[in-house]
């Protein structure tokens, strides 16, 4: 069952994250880093390890790349939850980092998680080929930075005060950057680690990333805070245009199913080797958290 694979990979990545943070000691920032990287579905970690398995890359290597992307993801959540951004007090069912500690600690925890990701990704254990490590480092920098996640976040913040709500095309561009870029990095990492062409996985990841985000909008309307571990109904409260407000609930669900078919079709060249990634696509639009 896919949930078992997700749990197994997630646990390995959790252990790896703890091991790379071991030398950091037990000061406030290290504690915050461990707190922020605990839990979560570990979907991005799975995409790295699952795509690596398709190319017979050992998990002893891919687990470090998976830990790196989870560190970036955790940093983005810690900063996104800050009062100057989304101002959330609940994440993964627990108080957010700035609530448990304070704003300055949350900024520094996010900063330190981001640099930790690049530190880990540049280590020999990821690949014996320095060109592969460099490709992963530079693609992660681009996915997370001002051409990727940071751009998407900025577009999201700008949309809050824009005179006219975003249309479907604009929301799609925003989300492709905000959440799609890290998902794409994760799903293509296996091919990059193997020195293979990541193009089919890129097509898979683009469709998957969009379906993930549309489902997130659906959960914001239909979800249960006890399961999602975060506040629901936020988008409607903020009067934000979302895939649900633009397509309607049924339209959004149909779009999700179409995207999942698209994602799975992109994996056809890999046959049964891609079974786990196909299952991941189905999971994305069946999850309740
Ligand atoms: C602060 C530069 C900067 C960027 C933040 C990704 C992001 C950009 C903000 C997160 C806001 C948000 C809740 C977006 C919805 C989609 C999303 C990324 C949800 C969280 O990802 P999951 O569901 O989380 O994979 P878990 O907890 O399972 O790891």
PDB file of N, CA, C and O and ligand atoms in Angstrom, residues 38-44 70 72-82 85-86 88 91-92 114 144-145 149-154 156-157 175 177-179 182-183 212-213 216-217 219 228 230 234 287 289, ligand 1:
ATOM      1  N   UNK A  38       9.877  17.933  12.102  1.00  0.00           N
ATOM      2  CA  UNK A  38       9.202  16.705  12.566  1.00  0.00           C
ATOM      3  C   UNK A  38       7.814  16.635  11.931  1.00  0.00           C
ATOM      4  O   UNK A  38       7.169  17.659  11.730  1.00  0.00           O
ATOM      5  N   UNK A  39       7.387  15.432  11.620  1.00  0.00           N
ATOM      6  CA  UNK A  39       6.016  15.246  11.125  1.00  0.00           C
ATOM      7  C   UNK A  39       5.837  15.663   9.680  1.00  0.00           C
ATOM      8  O   UNK A  39       6.791  15.810   8.926  1.00  0.00           O
ATOM      9  N   UNK A  40       4.580  15.847   9.314  1.00  0.00           N
ATOM     10  CA  UNK A  40       4.259  16.157   7.918  1.00  0.00           C
ATOM     11  C   UNK A  40       4.116  14.859   7.131  1.00  0.00           C
ATOM     12  O   UNK A  40       4.501  13.780   7.599  1.00  0.00           O
ATOM     13  N   UNK A  41       3.573  14.989   5.944  1.00  0.00           N
ATOM     14  CA  UNK A  41       3.333  13.785   5.130  1.00  0.00           C
ATOM     15  C   UNK A  41       4.595  13.263   4.468  1.00  0.00           C
ATOM     16  O   UNK A  41       4.657  12.133   4.041  1.00  0.00           O
ATOM     17  N   UNK A  42       5.602  14.145   4.321  1.00  0.00           N
ATOM     18  CA  UNK A  42       6.865  13.756   3.662  1.00  0.00           C
ATOM     19  C   UNK A  42       6.658  13.391   2.194  1.00  0.00           C
ATOM     20  O   UNK A  42       7.341  12.484   1.682  1.00  0.00           O
ATOM     21  N   UNK A  43       5.716  14.074   1.548  1.00  0.00           N
ATOM     22  CA  UNK A  43       5.440  13.765   0.143  1.00  0.00           C
ATOM     23  C   UNK A  43       6.646  14.079  -0.747  1.00  0.00           C
ATOM     24  O   UNK A  43       6.997  13.300  -1.638  1.00  0.00           O
ATOM     25  N   UNK A  44       7.289  15.222  -0.473  1.00  0.00           N
ATOM     26  CA  UNK A  44       8.441  15.601  -1.310  1.00  0.00           C
ATOM     27  C   UNK A  44       9.580  14.601  -1.118  1.00  0.00           C
ATOM     28  O   UNK A  44      10.272  14.235  -2.071  1.00  0.00           O
ATOM     29  N   UNK A  70      13.087  18.345   2.302  1.00  0.00           N
ATOM     30  CA  UNK A  70      12.187  18.515   3.457  1.00  0.00           C
ATOM     31  C   UNK A  70      12.655  19.681   4.336  1.00  0.00           C
ATOM     32  O   UNK A  70      11.835  20.363   4.950  1.00  0.00           O
ATOM     33  N   UNK A  72      14.109  22.428   3.177  1.00  0.00           N
ATOM     34  CA  UNK A  72      13.649  23.633   2.459  1.00  0.00           C
ATOM     35  C   UNK A  72      12.142  23.833   2.663  1.00  0.00           C
ATOM     36  O   UNK A  72      11.668  24.938   2.945  1.00  0.00           O
ATOM     37  N   UNK A  73      11.408  22.745   2.525  1.00  0.00           N
ATOM     38  CA  UNK A  73       9.951  22.815   2.699  1.00  0.00           C
ATOM     39  C   UNK A  73       9.614  23.308   4.117  1.00  0.00           C
ATOM     40  O   UNK A  73       8.766  24.203   4.291  1.00  0.00           O
ATOM     41  N   UNK A  74      10.298  22.747   5.120  1.00  0.00           N
ATOM     42  CA  UNK A  74      10.024  23.148   6.507  1.00  0.00           C
ATOM     43  C   UNK A  74      10.355  24.631   6.707  1.00  0.00           C
ATOM     44  O   UNK A  74       9.597  25.364   7.356  1.00  0.00           O
ATOM     45  N   UNK A  75      11.479  25.074   6.140  1.00  0.00           N
ATOM     46  CA  UNK A  75      11.814  26.513   6.242  1.00  0.00           C
ATOM     47  C   UNK A  75      10.686  27.353   5.660  1.00  0.00           C
ATOM     48  O   UNK A  75      10.268  28.373   6.234  1.00  0.00           O
ATOM     49  N   UNK A  76      10.143  26.939   4.503  1.00  0.00           N
ATOM     50  CA  UNK A  76       9.111  27.760   3.850  1.00  0.00           C
ATOM     51  C   UNK A  76       7.846  27.822   4.713  1.00  0.00           C
ATOM     52  O   UNK A  76       7.194  28.865   4.780  1.00  0.00           O
ATOM     53  N   UNK A  77       7.548  26.734   5.397  1.00  0.00           N
ATOM     54  CA  UNK A  77       6.355  26.733   6.250  1.00  0.00           C
ATOM     55  C   UNK A  77       6.572  27.620   7.477  1.00  0.00           C
ATOM     56  O   UNK A  77       5.683  28.387   7.867  1.00  0.00           O
ATOM     57  N   UNK A  78       7.772  27.529   8.073  1.00  0.00           N
ATOM     58  CA  UNK A  78       8.063  28.343   9.263  1.00  0.00           C
ATOM     59  C   UNK A  78       7.949  29.832   8.913  1.00  0.00           C
ATOM     60  O   UNK A  78       7.310  30.610   9.644  1.00  0.00           O
ATOM     61  N   UNK A  79       8.512  30.224   7.787  1.00  0.00           N
ATOM     62  CA  UNK A  79       8.439  31.636   7.394  1.00  0.00           C
ATOM     63  C   UNK A  79       7.025  32.018   6.957  1.00  0.00           C
ATOM     64  O   UNK A  79       6.544  33.111   7.264  1.00  0.00           O
ATOM     65  N   UNK A  80       6.354  31.118   6.244  1.00  0.00           N
ATOM     66  CA  UNK A  80       4.986  31.413   5.787  1.00  0.00           C
ATOM     67  C   UNK A  80       4.044  31.640   6.972  1.00  0.00           C
ATOM     68  O   UNK A  80       3.101  32.430   6.882  1.00  0.00           O
ATOM     69  N   UNK A  81       4.295  30.946   8.080  1.00  0.00           N
ATOM     70  CA  UNK A  81       3.410  31.052   9.253  1.00  0.00           C
ATOM     71  C   UNK A  81       3.630  32.335  10.051  1.00  0.00           C
ATOM     72  O   UNK A  81       2.821  32.666  10.914  1.00  0.00           O
ATOM     73  N   UNK A  82       4.707  33.054   9.786  1.00  0.00           N
ATOM     74  CA  UNK A  82       5.031  34.270  10.559  1.00  0.00           C
ATOM     75  C   UNK A  82       3.921  35.316  10.452  1.00  0.00           C
ATOM     76  O   UNK A  82       3.228  35.392   9.425  1.00  0.00           O
ATOM     77  N   UNK A  85       3.569  37.233   7.302  1.00  0.00           N
ATOM     78  CA  UNK A  85       3.130  36.515   6.094  1.00  0.00           C
ATOM     79  C   UNK A  85       1.709  35.997   6.344  1.00  0.00           C
ATOM     80  O   UNK A  85       0.780  36.779   6.406  1.00  0.00           O
ATOM     81  N   UNK A  86       1.544  34.698   6.562  1.00  0.00           N
ATOM     82  CA  UNK A  86       0.186  34.170   6.676  1.00  0.00           C
ATOM     83  C   UNK A  86      -0.371  34.232   8.094  1.00  0.00           C
ATOM     84  O   UNK A  86      -1.560  34.014   8.303  1.00  0.00           O
ATOM     85  N   UNK A  88      -0.096  32.285  10.979  1.00  0.00           N
ATOM     86  CA  UNK A  88      -0.772  31.075  11.448  1.00  0.00           C
ATOM     87  C   UNK A  88      -0.209  30.621  12.784  1.00  0.00           C
ATOM     88  O   UNK A  88       1.001  30.711  13.015  1.00  0.00           O
ATOM     89  N   UNK A  91       0.342  24.428  12.969  1.00  0.00           N
ATOM     90  CA  UNK A  91       0.976  23.755  11.824  1.00  0.00           C
ATOM     91  C   UNK A  91       1.224  22.311  12.231  1.00  0.00           C
ATOM     92  O   UNK A  91       1.789  22.059  13.282  1.00  0.00           O
ATOM     93  N   UNK A  92       0.801  21.386  11.410  1.00  0.00           N
ATOM     94  CA  UNK A  92       0.947  19.960  11.709  1.00  0.00           C
ATOM     95  C   UNK A  92       0.366  19.631  13.096  1.00  0.00           C
ATOM     96  O   UNK A  92       0.919  18.827  13.848  1.00  0.00           O
ATOM     97  N   UNK A 114      17.247  26.411   5.647  1.00  0.00           N
ATOM     98  CA  UNK A 114      17.549  26.602   4.224  1.00  0.00           C
ATOM     99  C   UNK A 114      19.040  26.326   3.933  1.00  0.00           C
ATOM    100  O   UNK A 114      19.373  25.612   2.992  1.00  0.00           O
ATOM    101  N   UNK A 144      13.712  27.048  -5.257  1.00  0.00           N
ATOM    102  CA  UNK A 144      13.297  27.681  -3.995  1.00  0.00           C
ATOM    103  C   UNK A 144      13.337  29.206  -4.059  1.00  0.00           C
ATOM    104  O   UNK A 144      12.697  29.869  -3.243  1.00  0.00           O
ATOM    105  N   UNK A 145      14.057  29.756  -5.012  1.00  0.00           N
ATOM    106  CA  UNK A 145      14.355  31.185  -4.988  1.00  0.00           C
ATOM    107  C   UNK A 145      13.415  32.082  -5.755  1.00  0.00           C
ATOM    108  O   UNK A 145      12.231  31.778  -5.949  1.00  0.00           O
ATOM    109  N   UNK A 149       9.786  29.318  -5.699  1.00  0.00           N
ATOM    110  CA  UNK A 149       8.905  29.411  -4.531  1.00  0.00           C
ATOM    111  C   UNK A 149       8.771  30.830  -3.978  1.00  0.00           C
ATOM    112  O   UNK A 149       7.665  31.277  -3.654  1.00  0.00           O
ATOM    113  N   UNK A 150       9.907  31.540  -3.891  1.00  0.00           N
ATOM    114  CA  UNK A 150       9.843  32.910  -3.348  1.00  0.00           C
ATOM    115  C   UNK A 150       8.995  33.811  -4.259  1.00  0.00           C
ATOM    116  O   UNK A 150       8.196  34.621  -3.787  1.00  0.00           O
ATOM    117  N   UNK A 151       9.155  33.630  -5.568  1.00  0.00           N
ATOM    118  CA  UNK A 151       8.324  34.392  -6.517  1.00  0.00           C
ATOM    119  C   UNK A 151       6.839  34.080  -6.291  1.00  0.00           C
ATOM    120  O   UNK A 151       6.001  34.989  -6.217  1.00  0.00           O
ATOM    121  N   UNK A 152       6.517  32.802  -6.169  1.00  0.00           N
ATOM    122  CA  UNK A 152       5.123  32.399  -5.954  1.00  0.00           C
ATOM    123  C   UNK A 152       4.566  32.995  -4.676  1.00  0.00           C
ATOM    124  O   UNK A 152       3.424  33.471  -4.634  1.00  0.00           O
ATOM    125  N   UNK A 153       5.378  32.965  -3.626  1.00  0.00           N
ATOM    126  CA  UNK A 153       4.937  33.535  -2.345  1.00  0.00           C
ATOM    127  C   UNK A 153       4.689  35.029  -2.489  1.00  0.00           C
ATOM    128  O   UNK A 153       3.705  35.567  -1.987  1.00  0.00           O
ATOM    129  N   UNK A 154       5.569  35.712  -3.212  1.00  0.00           N
ATOM    130  CA  UNK A 154       5.415  37.159  -3.405  1.00  0.00           C
ATOM    131  C   UNK A 154       4.143  37.459  -4.219  1.00  0.00           C
ATOM    132  O   UNK A 154       3.405  38.407  -3.915  1.00  0.00           O
ATOM    133  N   UNK A 156       1.521  35.673  -4.260  1.00  0.00           N
ATOM    134  CA  UNK A 156       0.405  35.390  -3.356  1.00  0.00           C
ATOM    135  C   UNK A 156       0.151  36.583  -2.434  1.00  0.00           C
ATOM    136  O   UNK A 156      -0.996  37.003  -2.229  1.00  0.00           O
ATOM    137  N   UNK A 157       1.235  37.130  -1.896  1.00  0.00           N
ATOM    138  CA  UNK A 157       1.096  38.283  -0.987  1.00  0.00           C
ATOM    139  C   UNK A 157       0.532  39.483  -1.760  1.00  0.00           C
ATOM    140  O   UNK A 157      -0.377  40.175  -1.290  1.00  0.00           O
ATOM    141  N   UNK A 175       0.750  29.279  -8.343  1.00  0.00           N
ATOM    142  CA  UNK A 175       0.896  28.008  -7.637  1.00  0.00           C
ATOM    143  C   UNK A 175       2.008  27.140  -8.223  1.00  0.00           C
ATOM    144  O   UNK A 175       2.675  26.422  -7.485  1.00  0.00           O
ATOM    145  N   UNK A 177       4.724  28.174  -9.159  1.00  0.00           N
ATOM    146  CA  UNK A 177       5.940  28.659  -8.504  1.00  0.00           C
ATOM    147  C   UNK A 177       5.936  28.347  -7.014  1.00  0.00           C
ATOM    148  O   UNK A 177       6.902  27.809  -6.488  1.00  0.00           O
ATOM    149  N   UNK A 178       4.832  28.671  -6.359  1.00  0.00           N
ATOM    150  CA  UNK A 178       4.813  28.581  -4.893  1.00  0.00           C
ATOM    151  C   UNK A 178       4.969  27.149  -4.384  1.00  0.00           C
ATOM    152  O   UNK A 178       5.776  26.882  -3.498  1.00  0.00           O
ATOM    153  N   UNK A 179       4.205  26.231  -4.922  1.00  0.00           N
ATOM    154  CA  UNK A 179       4.337  24.846  -4.437  1.00  0.00           C
ATOM    155  C   UNK A 179       4.843  23.898  -5.527  1.00  0.00           C
ATOM    156  O   UNK A 179       5.472  22.900  -5.228  1.00  0.00           O
ATOM    157  N   UNK A 182       9.008  23.124  -5.906  1.00  0.00           N
ATOM    158  CA  UNK A 182       9.674  22.139  -5.021  1.00  0.00           C
ATOM    159  C   UNK A 182       9.217  20.715  -5.346  1.00  0.00           C
ATOM    160  O   UNK A 182      10.006  19.768  -5.264  1.00  0.00           O
ATOM    161  N   UNK A 183       7.946  20.587  -5.724  1.00  0.00           N
ATOM    162  CA  UNK A 183       7.446  19.248  -6.093  1.00  0.00           C
ATOM    163  C   UNK A 183       8.167  18.773  -7.355  1.00  0.00           C
ATOM    164  O   UNK A 183       8.580  17.618  -7.458  1.00  0.00           O
ATOM    165  N   UNK A 212      -2.046  18.810  -6.533  1.00  0.00           N
ATOM    166  CA  UNK A 212      -1.789  18.936  -5.097  1.00  0.00           C
ATOM    167  C   UNK A 212      -2.354  20.258  -4.587  1.00  0.00           C
ATOM    168  O   UNK A 212      -3.028  20.316  -3.555  1.00  0.00           O
ATOM    169  N   UNK A 213      -2.081  21.321  -5.313  1.00  0.00           N
ATOM    170  CA  UNK A 213      -2.508  22.647  -4.874  1.00  0.00           C
ATOM    171  C   UNK A 213      -4.026  22.801  -4.963  1.00  0.00           C
ATOM    172  O   UNK A 213      -4.657  23.360  -4.063  1.00  0.00           O
ATOM    173  N   UNK A 216      -5.471  21.133  -2.143  1.00  0.00           N
ATOM    174  CA  UNK A 216      -5.275  21.932  -0.938  1.00  0.00           C
ATOM    175  C   UNK A 216      -6.383  22.983  -0.809  1.00  0.00           C
ATOM    176  O   UNK A 216      -6.892  23.221   0.289  1.00  0.00           O
ATOM    177  N   UNK A 217      -6.751  23.582  -1.932  1.00  0.00           N
ATOM    178  CA  UNK A 217      -7.844  24.569  -1.920  1.00  0.00           C
ATOM    179  C   UNK A 217      -9.168  23.888  -1.554  1.00  0.00           C
ATOM    180  O   UNK A 217     -10.000  24.461  -0.850  1.00  0.00           O
ATOM    181  N   UNK A 219      -9.432  21.179   0.319  1.00  0.00           N
ATOM    182  CA  UNK A 219      -9.363  20.876   1.756  1.00  0.00           C
ATOM    183  C   UNK A 219      -9.635  22.122   2.595  1.00  0.00           C
ATOM    184  O   UNK A 219     -10.194  22.025   3.692  1.00  0.00           O
ATOM    185  N   UNK A 228      -6.300  18.203   9.050  1.00  0.00           N
ATOM    186  CA  UNK A 228      -5.302  18.932   8.262  1.00  0.00           C
ATOM    187  C   UNK A 228      -4.202  19.487   9.169  1.00  0.00           C
ATOM    188  O   UNK A 228      -3.100  19.762   8.704  1.00  0.00           O
ATOM    189  N   UNK A 230      -4.126  22.349  10.417  1.00  0.00           N
ATOM    190  CA  UNK A 230      -3.991  23.793  10.238  1.00  0.00           C
ATOM    191  C   UNK A 230      -5.394  24.387  10.109  1.00  0.00           C
ATOM    192  O   UNK A 230      -6.370  23.650   9.913  1.00  0.00           O
ATOM    193  N   UNK A 234      -9.505  29.488   5.500  1.00  0.00           N
ATOM    194  CA  UNK A 234      -8.670  30.700   5.483  1.00  0.00           C
ATOM    195  C   UNK A 234      -8.857  31.501   4.205  1.00  0.00           C
ATOM    196  O   UNK A 234      -8.893  32.721   4.219  1.00  0.00           O
ATOM    197  N   UNK A 287      -6.120  12.509  -0.154  1.00  0.00           N
ATOM    198  CA  UNK A 287      -5.655  12.805   1.218  1.00  0.00           C
ATOM    199  C   UNK A 287      -6.645  13.728   1.932  1.00  0.00           C
ATOM    200  O   UNK A 287      -7.345  14.522   1.302  1.00  0.00           O
ATOM    201  N   UNK A 289      -5.342  15.456   4.670  1.00  0.00           N
ATOM    202  CA  UNK A 289      -4.489  16.369   5.431  1.00  0.00           C
ATOM    203  C   UNK A 289      -3.370  16.910   4.557  1.00  0.00           C
ATOM    204  O   UNK A 289      -3.131  16.411   3.461  1.00  0.00           O
TER     205      UNK A 289
HETATM  206  C1  LIG B   1       8.076  31.755   2.901  1.00  0.00           C
HETATM  207  C2  LIG B   1       9.480  31.867   0.809  1.00  0.00           C
HETATM  208  C3  LIG B   1       8.330  31.332   1.520  1.00  0.00           C
HETATM  209  C4  LIG B   1       7.535  30.487   0.868  1.00  0.00           C
HETATM  210  C5  LIG B   1       6.372  29.815   1.459  1.00  0.00           C
HETATM  211  C6  LIG B   1       4.963  26.725   0.293  1.00  0.00           C
HETATM  212  C7  LIG B   1       4.757  28.071   0.860  1.00  0.00           C
HETATM  213  C8  LIG B   1       5.642  29.142   0.342  1.00  0.00           C
HETATM  214  C9  LIG B   1       3.835  28.298   1.777  1.00  0.00           C
HETATM  215  C10 LIG B   1       2.927  27.277   2.311  1.00  0.00           C
HETATM  216  C11 LIG B   1       1.533  27.781   2.290  1.00  0.00           C
HETATM  217  C12 LIG B   1       0.633  26.684   2.043  1.00  0.00           C
HETATM  218  C13 LIG B   1      -0.030  26.103   3.236  1.00  0.00           C
HETATM  219  C14 LIG B   1       0.439  26.262   0.790  1.00  0.00           C
HETATM  220  C15 LIG B   1      -0.472  25.175   0.465  1.00  0.00           C
HETATM  221  C16 LIG B   1       0.207  23.988  -0.111  1.00  0.00           C
HETATM  222  C17 LIG B   1       1.254  23.497   0.801  1.00  0.00           C
HETATM  223  C18 LIG B   1       2.645  23.757   0.438  1.00  0.00           C
HETATM  224  C19 LIG B   1       0.922  22.836   1.904  1.00  0.00           C
HETATM  225  C20 LIG B   1       1.904  22.289   2.834  1.00  0.00           C
HETATM  226  O1  LIG B   1       2.561  21.193   2.244  1.00  0.00           O
HETATM  227  P1  LIG B   1       2.251  19.710   2.725  1.00  0.00           P
HETATM  228  O2  LIG B   1       0.761  19.482   2.718  1.00  0.00           O
HETATM  229  O3  LIG B   1       2.743  19.819   4.225  1.00  0.00           O
HETATM  230  O4  LIG B   1       3.072  18.751   1.947  1.00  0.00           O
HETATM  231  P2  LIG B   1       3.292  18.689   5.216  1.00  0.00           P
HETATM  232  O5  LIG B   1       2.995  19.233   6.596  1.00  0.00           O
HETATM  233  O6  LIG B   1       2.581  17.411   4.942  1.00  0.00           O
HETATM  234  O7  LIG B   1       4.760  18.597   4.966  1.00  0.00           O
END
